[in-house]
Coordinates of C-alpha atoms in Angstrom, one line a residue:
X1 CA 217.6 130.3 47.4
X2 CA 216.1 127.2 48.7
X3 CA 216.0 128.3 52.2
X4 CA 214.4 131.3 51.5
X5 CA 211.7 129.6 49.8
X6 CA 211.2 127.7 53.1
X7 CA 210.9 130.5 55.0
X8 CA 208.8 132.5 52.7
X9 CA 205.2 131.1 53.9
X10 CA 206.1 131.0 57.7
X11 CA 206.7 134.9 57.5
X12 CA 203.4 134.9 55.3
X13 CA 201.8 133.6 58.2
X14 CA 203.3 135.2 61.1
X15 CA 203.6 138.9 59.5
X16 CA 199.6 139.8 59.9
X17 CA 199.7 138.5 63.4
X18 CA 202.6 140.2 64.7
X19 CA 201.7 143.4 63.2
X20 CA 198.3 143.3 64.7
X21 CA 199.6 142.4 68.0
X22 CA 202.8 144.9 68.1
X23 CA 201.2 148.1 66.5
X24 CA 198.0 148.3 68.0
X25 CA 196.9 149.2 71.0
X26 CA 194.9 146.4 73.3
X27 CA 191.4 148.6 73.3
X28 CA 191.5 147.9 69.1
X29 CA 192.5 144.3 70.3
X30 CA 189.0 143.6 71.4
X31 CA 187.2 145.1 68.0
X32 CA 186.8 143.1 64.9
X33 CA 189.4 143.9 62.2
X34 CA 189.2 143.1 58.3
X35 CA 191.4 140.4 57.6
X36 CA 194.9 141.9 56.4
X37 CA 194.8 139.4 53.2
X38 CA 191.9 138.5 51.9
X39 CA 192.7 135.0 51.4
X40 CA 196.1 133.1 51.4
X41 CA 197.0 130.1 48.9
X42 CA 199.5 127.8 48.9
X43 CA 203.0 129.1 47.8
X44 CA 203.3 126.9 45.1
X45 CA 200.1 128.0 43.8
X46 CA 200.6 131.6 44.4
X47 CA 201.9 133.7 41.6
X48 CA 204.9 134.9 43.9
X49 CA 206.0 131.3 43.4
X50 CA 205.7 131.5 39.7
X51 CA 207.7 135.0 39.8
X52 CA 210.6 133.2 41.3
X53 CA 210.6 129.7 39.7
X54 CA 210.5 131.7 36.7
X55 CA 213.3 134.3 37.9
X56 CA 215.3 130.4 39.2
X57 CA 214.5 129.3 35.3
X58 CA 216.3 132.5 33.8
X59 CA 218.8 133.2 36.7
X60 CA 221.8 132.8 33.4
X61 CA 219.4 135.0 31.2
X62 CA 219.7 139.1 31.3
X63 CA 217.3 140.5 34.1
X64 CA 213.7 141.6 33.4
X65 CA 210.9 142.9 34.3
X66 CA 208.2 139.6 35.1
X67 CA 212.3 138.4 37.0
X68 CA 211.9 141.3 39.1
X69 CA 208.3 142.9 39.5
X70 CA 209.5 145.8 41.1
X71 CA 211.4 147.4 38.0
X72 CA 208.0 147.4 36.3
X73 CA 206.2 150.7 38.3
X74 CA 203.0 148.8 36.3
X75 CA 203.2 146.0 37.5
X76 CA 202.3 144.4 41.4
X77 CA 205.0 145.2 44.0
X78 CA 206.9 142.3 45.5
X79 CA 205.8 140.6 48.2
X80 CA 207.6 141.8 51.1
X81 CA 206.0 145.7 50.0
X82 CA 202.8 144.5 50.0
X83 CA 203.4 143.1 53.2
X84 CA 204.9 146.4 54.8
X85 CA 201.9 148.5 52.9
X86 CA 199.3 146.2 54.4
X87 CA 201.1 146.9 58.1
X88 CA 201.3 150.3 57.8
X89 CA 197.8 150.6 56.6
X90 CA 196.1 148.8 59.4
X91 CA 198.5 150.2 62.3
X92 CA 197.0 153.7 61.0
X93 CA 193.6 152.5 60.5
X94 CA 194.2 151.2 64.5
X95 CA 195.3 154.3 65.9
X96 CA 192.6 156.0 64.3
X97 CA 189.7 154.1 65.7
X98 CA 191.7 153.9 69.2
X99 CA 191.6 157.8 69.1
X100 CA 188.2 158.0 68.4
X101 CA 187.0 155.4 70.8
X102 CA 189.0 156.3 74.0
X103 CA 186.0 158.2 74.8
X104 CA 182.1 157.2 75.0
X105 CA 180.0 159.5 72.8
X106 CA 177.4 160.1 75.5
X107 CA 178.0 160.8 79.0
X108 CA 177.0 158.8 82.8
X109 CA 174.1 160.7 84.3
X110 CA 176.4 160.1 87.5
X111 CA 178.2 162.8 86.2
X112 CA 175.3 165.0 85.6
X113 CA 174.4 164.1 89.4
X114 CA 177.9 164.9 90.6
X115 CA 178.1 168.0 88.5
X116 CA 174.8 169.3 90.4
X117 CA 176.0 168.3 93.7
X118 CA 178.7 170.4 93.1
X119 CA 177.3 173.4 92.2
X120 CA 174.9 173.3 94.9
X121 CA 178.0 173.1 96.8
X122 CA 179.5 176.6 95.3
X123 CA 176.0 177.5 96.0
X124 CA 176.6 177.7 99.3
X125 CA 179.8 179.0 99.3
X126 CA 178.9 182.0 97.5
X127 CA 176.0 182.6 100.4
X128 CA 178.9 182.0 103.1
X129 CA 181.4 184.1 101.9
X130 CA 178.7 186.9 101.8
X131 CA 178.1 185.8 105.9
X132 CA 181.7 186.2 105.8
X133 CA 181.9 189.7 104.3
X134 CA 179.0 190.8 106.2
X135 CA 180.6 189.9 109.5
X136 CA 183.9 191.7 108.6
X137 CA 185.9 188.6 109.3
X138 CA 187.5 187.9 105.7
X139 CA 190.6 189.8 106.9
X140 CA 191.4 188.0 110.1
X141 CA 193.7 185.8 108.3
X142 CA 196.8 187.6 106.8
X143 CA 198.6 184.7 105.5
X144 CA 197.9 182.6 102.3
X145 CA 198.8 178.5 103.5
X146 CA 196.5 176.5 100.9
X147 CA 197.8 173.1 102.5
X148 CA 199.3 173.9 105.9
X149 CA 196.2 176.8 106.6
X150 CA 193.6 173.5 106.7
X151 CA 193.8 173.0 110.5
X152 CA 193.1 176.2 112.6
X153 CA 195.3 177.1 115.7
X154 CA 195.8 174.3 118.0
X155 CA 197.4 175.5 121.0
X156 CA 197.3 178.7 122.8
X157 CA 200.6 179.6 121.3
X158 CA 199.5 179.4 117.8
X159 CA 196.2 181.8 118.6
X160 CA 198.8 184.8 120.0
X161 CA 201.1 184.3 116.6
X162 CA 197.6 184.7 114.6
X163 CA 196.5 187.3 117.0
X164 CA 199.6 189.1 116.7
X165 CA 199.6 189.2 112.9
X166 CA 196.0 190.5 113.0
X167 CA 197.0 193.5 114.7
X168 CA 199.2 194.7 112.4
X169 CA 196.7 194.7 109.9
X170 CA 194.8 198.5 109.2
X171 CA 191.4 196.5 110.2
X172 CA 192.5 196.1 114.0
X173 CA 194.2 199.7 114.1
X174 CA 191.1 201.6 112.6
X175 CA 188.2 199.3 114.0
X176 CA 188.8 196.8 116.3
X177 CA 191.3 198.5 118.7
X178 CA 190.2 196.9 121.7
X179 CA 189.0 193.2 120.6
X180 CA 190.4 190.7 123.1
X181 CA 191.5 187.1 121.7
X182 CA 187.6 185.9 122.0
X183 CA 186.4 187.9 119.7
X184 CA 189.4 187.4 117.4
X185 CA 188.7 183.7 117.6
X186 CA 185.1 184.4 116.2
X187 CA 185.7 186.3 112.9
X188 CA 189.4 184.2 112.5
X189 CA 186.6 180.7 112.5
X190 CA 184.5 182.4 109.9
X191 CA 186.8 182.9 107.3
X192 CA 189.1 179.8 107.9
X193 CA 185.5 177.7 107.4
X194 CA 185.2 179.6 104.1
X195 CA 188.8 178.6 103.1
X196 CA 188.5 175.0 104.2
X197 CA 185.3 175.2 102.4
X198 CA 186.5 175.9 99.1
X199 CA 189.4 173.3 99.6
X200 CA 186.4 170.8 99.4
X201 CA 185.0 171.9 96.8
X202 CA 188.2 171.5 94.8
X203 CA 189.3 168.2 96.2
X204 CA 185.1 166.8 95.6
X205 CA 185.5 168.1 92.2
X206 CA 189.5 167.2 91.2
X207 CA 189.2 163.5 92.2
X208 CA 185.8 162.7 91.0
X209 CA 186.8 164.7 88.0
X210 CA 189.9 162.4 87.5
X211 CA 187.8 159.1 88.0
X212 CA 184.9 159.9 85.5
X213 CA 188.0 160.9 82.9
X214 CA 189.9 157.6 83.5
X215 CA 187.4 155.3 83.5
X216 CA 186.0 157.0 80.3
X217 CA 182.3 157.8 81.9
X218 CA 182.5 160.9 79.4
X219 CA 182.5 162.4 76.1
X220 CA 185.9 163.8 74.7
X221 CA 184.1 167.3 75.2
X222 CA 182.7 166.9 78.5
X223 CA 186.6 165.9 79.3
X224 CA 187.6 168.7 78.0
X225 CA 184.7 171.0 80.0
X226 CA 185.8 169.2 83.7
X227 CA 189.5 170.1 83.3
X228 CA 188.5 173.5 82.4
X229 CA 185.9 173.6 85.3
X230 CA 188.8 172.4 87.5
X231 CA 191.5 175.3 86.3
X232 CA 188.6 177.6 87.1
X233 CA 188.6 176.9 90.6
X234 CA 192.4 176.9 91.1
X235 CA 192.3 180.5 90.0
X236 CA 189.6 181.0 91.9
X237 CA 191.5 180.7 95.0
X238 CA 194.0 183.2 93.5
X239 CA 191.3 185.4 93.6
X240 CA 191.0 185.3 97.2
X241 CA 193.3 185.6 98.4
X242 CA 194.4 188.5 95.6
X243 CA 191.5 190.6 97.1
X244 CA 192.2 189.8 100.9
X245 CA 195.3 191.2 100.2
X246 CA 194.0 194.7 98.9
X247 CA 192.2 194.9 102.4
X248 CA 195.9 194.2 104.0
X249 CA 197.6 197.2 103.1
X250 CA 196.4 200.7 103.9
X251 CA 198.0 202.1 100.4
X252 CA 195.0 200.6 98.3
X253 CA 192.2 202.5 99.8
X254 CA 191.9 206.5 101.2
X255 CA 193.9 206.9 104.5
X256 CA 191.6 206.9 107.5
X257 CA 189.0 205.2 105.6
X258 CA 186.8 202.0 106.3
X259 CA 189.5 198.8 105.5
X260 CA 187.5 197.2 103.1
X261 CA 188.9 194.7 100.0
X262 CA 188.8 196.2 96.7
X263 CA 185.7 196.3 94.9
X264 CA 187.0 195.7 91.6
X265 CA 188.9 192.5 93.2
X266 CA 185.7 191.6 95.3
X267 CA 183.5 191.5 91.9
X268 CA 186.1 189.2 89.9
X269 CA 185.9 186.9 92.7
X270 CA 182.4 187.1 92.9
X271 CA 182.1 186.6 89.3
X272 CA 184.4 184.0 88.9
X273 CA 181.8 182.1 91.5
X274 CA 179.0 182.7 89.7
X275 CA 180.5 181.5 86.4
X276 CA 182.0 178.2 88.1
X277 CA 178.4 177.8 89.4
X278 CA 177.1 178.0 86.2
X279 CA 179.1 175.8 84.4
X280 CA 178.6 172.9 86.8
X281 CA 175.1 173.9 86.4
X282 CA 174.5 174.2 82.9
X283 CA 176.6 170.7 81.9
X284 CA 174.5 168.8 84.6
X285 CA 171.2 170.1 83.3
X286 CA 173.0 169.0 79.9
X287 CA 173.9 166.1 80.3
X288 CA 170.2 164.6 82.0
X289 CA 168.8 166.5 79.2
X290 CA 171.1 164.7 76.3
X291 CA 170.1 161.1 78.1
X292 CA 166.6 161.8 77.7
X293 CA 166.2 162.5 74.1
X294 CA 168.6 159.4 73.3
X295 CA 166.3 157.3 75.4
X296 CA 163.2 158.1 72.7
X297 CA 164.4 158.8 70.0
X298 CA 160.8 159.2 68.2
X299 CA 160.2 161.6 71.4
X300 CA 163.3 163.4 70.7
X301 CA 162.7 164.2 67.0
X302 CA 159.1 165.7 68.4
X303 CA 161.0 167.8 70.8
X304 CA 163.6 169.1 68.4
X305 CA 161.1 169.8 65.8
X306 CA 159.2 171.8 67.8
X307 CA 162.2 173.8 69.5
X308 CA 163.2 174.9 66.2
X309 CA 160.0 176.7 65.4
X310 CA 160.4 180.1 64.1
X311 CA 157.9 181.5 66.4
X312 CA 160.3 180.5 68.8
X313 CA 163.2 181.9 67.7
X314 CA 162.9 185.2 69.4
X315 CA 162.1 183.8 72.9
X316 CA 164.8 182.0 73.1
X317 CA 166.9 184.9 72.5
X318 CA 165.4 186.6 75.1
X319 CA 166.0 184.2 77.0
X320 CA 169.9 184.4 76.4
X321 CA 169.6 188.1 76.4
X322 CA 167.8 188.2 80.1
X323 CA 171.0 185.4 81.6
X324 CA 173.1 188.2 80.9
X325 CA 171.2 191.0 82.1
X326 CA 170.7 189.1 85.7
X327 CA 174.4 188.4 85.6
X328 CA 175.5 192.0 85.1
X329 CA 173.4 193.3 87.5
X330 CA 174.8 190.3 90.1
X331 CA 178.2 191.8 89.6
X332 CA 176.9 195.7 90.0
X333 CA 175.3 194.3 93.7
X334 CA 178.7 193.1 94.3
X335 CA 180.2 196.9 93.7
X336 CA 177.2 197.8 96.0
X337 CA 179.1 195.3 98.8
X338 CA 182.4 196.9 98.5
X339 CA 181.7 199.8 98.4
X340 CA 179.1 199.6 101.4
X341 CA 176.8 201.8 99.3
X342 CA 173.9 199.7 100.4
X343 CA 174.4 202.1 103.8
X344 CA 173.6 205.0 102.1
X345 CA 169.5 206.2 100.8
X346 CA 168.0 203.7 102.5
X347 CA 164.9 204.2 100.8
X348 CA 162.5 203.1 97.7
X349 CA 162.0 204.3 95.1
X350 CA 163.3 208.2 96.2
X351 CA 167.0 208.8 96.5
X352 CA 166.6 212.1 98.9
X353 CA 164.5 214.3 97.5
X354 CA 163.8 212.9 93.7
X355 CA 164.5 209.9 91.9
X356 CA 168.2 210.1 91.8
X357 CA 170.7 212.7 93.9
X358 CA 172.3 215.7 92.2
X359 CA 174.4 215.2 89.4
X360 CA 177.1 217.2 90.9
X361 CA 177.3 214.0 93.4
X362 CA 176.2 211.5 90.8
X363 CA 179.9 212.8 88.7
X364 CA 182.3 214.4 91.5
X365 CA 185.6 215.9 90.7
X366 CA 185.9 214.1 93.4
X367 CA 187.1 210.4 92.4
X368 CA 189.0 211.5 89.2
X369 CA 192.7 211.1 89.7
X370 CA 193.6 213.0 86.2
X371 CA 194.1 216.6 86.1
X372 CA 192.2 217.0 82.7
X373 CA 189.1 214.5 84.1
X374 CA 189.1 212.0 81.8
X375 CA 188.4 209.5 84.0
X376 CA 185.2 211.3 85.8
X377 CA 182.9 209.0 84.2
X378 CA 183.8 206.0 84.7
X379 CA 185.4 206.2 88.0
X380 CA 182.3 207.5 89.2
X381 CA 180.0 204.4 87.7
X382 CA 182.5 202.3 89.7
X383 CA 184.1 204.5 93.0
X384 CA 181.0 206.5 93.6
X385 CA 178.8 204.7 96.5
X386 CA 175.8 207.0 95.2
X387 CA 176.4 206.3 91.6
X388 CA 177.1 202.6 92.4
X389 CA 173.5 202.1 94.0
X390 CA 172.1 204.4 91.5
X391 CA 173.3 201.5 88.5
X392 CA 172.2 198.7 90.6
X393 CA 168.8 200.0 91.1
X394 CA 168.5 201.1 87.6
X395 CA 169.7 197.3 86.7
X396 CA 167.5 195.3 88.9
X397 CA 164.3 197.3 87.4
X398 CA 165.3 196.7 84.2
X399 CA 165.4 192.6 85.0
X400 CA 162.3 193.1 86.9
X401 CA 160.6 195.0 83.5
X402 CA 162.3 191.9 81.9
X403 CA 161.3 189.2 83.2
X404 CA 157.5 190.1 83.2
X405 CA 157.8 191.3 79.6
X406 CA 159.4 187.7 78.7
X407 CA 156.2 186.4 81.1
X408 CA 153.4 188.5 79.4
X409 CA 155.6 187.4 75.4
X410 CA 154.5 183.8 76.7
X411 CA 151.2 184.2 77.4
X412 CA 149.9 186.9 75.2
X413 CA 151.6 185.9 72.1
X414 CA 149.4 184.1 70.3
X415 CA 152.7 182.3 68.6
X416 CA 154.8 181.6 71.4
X417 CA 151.5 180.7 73.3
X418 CA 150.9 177.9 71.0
X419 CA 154.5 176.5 70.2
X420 CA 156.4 176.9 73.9
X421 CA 156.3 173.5 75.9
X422 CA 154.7 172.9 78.9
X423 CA 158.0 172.7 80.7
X424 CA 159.0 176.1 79.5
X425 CA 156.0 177.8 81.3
X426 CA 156.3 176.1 84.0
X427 CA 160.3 177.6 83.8
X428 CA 158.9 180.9 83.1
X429 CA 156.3 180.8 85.6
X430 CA 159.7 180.3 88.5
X431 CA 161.3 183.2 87.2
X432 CA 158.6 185.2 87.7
X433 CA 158.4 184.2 91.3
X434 CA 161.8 184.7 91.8
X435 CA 162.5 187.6 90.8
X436 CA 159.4 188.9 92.9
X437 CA 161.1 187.7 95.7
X438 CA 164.3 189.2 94.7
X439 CA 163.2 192.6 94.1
X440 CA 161.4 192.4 97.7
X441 CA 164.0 191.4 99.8
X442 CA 167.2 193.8 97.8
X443 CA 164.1 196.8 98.9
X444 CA 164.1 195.0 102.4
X445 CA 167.6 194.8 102.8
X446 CA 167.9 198.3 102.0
X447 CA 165.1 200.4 103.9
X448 CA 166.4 198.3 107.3
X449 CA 170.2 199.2 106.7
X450 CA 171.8 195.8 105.1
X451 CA 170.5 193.5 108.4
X452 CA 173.1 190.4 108.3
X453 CA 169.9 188.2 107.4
X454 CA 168.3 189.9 104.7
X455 CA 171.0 190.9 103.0
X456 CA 172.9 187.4 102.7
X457 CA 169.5 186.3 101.5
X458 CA 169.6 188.7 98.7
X459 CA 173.2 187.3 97.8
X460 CA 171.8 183.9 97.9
X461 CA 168.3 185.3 95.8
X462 CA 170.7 186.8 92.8
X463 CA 172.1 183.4 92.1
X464 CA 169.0 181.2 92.4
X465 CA 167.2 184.1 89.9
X466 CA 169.9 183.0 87.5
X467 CA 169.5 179.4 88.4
X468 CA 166.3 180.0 87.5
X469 CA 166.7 181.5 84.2
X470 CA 169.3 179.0 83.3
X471 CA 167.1 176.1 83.4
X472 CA 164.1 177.9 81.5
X473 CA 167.0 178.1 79.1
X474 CA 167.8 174.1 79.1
X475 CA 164.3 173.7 78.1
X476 CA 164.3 176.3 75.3
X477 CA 167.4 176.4 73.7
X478 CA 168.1 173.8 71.2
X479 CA 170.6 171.3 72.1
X480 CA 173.0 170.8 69.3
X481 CA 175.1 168.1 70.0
X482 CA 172.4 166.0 71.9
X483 CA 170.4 166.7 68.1
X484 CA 173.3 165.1 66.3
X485 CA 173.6 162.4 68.7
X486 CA 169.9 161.7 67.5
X487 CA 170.1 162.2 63.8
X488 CA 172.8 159.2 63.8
X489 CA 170.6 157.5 65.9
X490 CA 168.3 158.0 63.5
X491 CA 170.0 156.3 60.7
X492 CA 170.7 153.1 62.3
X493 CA 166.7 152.4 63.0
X494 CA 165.0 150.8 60.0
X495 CA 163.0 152.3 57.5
X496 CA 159.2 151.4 59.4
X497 CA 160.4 152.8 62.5
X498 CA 162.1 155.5 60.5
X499 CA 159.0 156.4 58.8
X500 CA 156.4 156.1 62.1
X501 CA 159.0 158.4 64.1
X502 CA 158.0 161.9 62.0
X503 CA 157.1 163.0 58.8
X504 CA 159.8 163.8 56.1
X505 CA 160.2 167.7 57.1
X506 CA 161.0 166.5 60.4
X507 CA 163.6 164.4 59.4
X508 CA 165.5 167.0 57.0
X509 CA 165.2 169.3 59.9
X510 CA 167.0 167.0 62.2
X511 CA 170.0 165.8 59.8
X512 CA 170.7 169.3 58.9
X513 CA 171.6 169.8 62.6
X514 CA 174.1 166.6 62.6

């Protein structure tokens, strides 16, 4: 008994500091912890030591309960469970706080910067692989190599085998008949620069991606955004090659027809672009955004205040409404590309003789494929080159309608007029002048029969019109997280500040967002 009375206050002492060294991690090392026990005393002092002199004293006695503490379920525990209690308590208290610190709550506005160099890199990707399409050179490669298909031929061996496989493909047979190995060389360049070009893309966005999540340069969410970001451009390459395949086999498309890829498969590549595009967008503008409200925060609550007016409520669901609208009628140009309707009534506004072509050629028995024509409907929206264009024009005047009534909302309502910041008219005012120049060069590229220049501009036009709308909507929509961000800000500044920052409506307004 006397030995473990000895060793009683050396495990008292040591306890706290192995627990706090063996079950937390070393980030929670570097942060201030509570002391485990509040103060320690001398064990002759203490009243453990007067629990067991007075259990040594009555060790011939009958047990009891101040003998043996634990027996008493009202009484304090015993030592050693207080001991175990306090450990487990402050190993869960550590994990906790390691969890919710692995990540910074804001994010690097490197990031932001990265995230817009890369979409201005898809950017360009998107106008190259419509050069690519255009020049009928997407299916001079018949063979899916993601690592070994980075270097192109290098002897004159390796340009016969690729040669060879080319002419078994139905683009050689039904077009290109007689094209000698020079010519091959010039559409087989295009589309293996499009393919090493979207192997940068991934590897600029995987690796920096990695670094920024290791070295904790972002939020938990904006984590969580990259790695979805980064699975969207894996399957993006599935894509391609999934609709350079449709163009390899003569079975997907009318026999004796024009090889083309299918146009469904074309559009969900397309539109798998466009949406990687504007993600990386979207989380740059974000992120630069989020930075500048934290900077000022008395700026900030001005700025959030005013974006949640009620007179602006409605513009900024136009605003929402109108992204969509451009991106739908994206994707209906891209049924326009595969299906080369863009060949066909080249000229504005007639379609032939009226405003539209017949309906028996608008809806032909033509492209149903069930007896009873249940699909003539819809296959015709979608198969039908006339029916195709018809949508897309009917689409693109819609945004056009749309975009000037959002213009003429601005600056006629007396409302809007008043609340909308400066920044947002100057957003509105860019929309407006690009989607003038969209709608003049799509009626360009169609009166002079798709021209390769004109008609990758357009492809290049559709994206910056949404690029455009986008950012009108960074500077509309109200940023939720970057408001609660704020409102805790909020609460750490003193009551002076607190009170010269905005008045007390203000304030409510912004803590009902955290």
């Amino acid at each position: 008994m006397a030995s473990f009375s000895t060793m009683t206050p050396l495990l008292r002492r040591l306890a706290p500091r192995i627990s706090r060294d063996s079950l937390i991690c070393r980030q929670c090392l570097h942060q201030p912890h509570p002391p485990l026990i509040p103060s320690y005393r001398p064990l002759r002092n203490s009243s453990t030591s007067s629990t067991f002199k007075h259990a040594k004293s009555n060790s011939t006695h009958a047990p009891s309960a101040h003998a043996y503490p634990e027996a008493n379920p009202t009484k304090s525990t015993s030592p050693l469970s207080s001991l175990s209690k306090s450990i487990n308590l402050t190993s869960a208290t550590g994990r906790r706080t390691c969890r919710a610190k692995f990540f910074p709550e804001t994010n690097d506005r490197a990031v932001a910067y990265w995230l817009l160099g890369s979409a201005a890199s898809v950017f360009g990707i998107v106008v190259f692989g419509g050069l690519t399409r255009l020049t009928e050179s997407g299916l001079s490669i018949t063979e899916w190599r993601p690592v070994t298909g980075s270097l192109p031929p290098m002897s004159a061996e390796d340009w016969n085998s690729e040669f060879t496989k080319y002419k078994n493909s139905p683009e050689f047979h039904l077009l290109n008949p007689r094209m000698e190995l020079s010519e091959f060389k010039k559409i087989y360049y295009m589309e293996w620069a499009h393919r090493l070009w979207g192997r940068v893309v991934g590897i600029s966005f995987l690796l920096p991606a990695a670094y920024f999540i290791a070295r904790r340069r972002v939020s938990g969410v904006m984590a969580a955004k990259l790695l979805g970001i980064g699975g969207l451009i894996g399957f993006q390459g599935v894509l391609g090659w999934w609709m350079v395949k449709s163009g390899l086999k003569d079975d997907l498309f009318t026999p004796g027809s024009h090889p083309r890829v299918s146009q469904y498969r074309l559009v969900a590549h397309l539109g798998t672009a466009f949406l990687c595009y504007t993600a990386m967008l979207w989380n740059g503008l974000s992120i630069l955004r989020e930075n500048r409200l934290l900077a000022d925060i008395p700026t900030a609550v001005k700025k959030l205040d005013l974006l949640r007016s009620p007179s602006l409520k409605m513009f900024r669901r136009s605003v929402g409404a109108l992204a969509g609208l451009v991106f739908i009628t994206a994707m209906s140009g891209g049924l326009v590309a595969g299906l080369d309707a863009g060949l066909i009534y080249n000229d504005f506004p007639y379609m032939g003789v009226g405003l539209t072509p017949p309906r028996s050629e608008l809806f032909s028995d033509f492209y149903a494929r069930d007896p009873n024509g249940s699909d003539l409907w819809w296959r015709n929206l979608l198969e039908n080159p006339s029916t195709v264009q018809l949508d897309h024009r009917i689409l693109a005047t819609t945004t056009f309608t749309a975009v000037m009534s959002l213009w003429a909302y601005s600056r006629f309502g007396r409302a809007v007029r008043v609340t909308l910041p400066v920044a947002a008219r100057k957003g509105v005012r860019g929309v407006v002048h690009l989607v003038f120049l969209q709608v003049v060069l799509g009626i360009s590229t169609l009166i002079y029969l798709v021209p390769l220049p004109l008609a990758s501009a357009h492809q290049a036009g559709s994206l910056a019109l949404l690029s455009g709308v986008l950012v009108l909507g960074s500077r509309v929509w109200v940023p939720r997280r970057a408001a609660r961000l704020v409102a805790q800000r909020l609460k750490t500044v003193g009551p002076a500040a607190r009170k010269g920052i905005a008045g007390k409506p203000r304030l409510e307004a912004l803590r009902s967002a955290s």
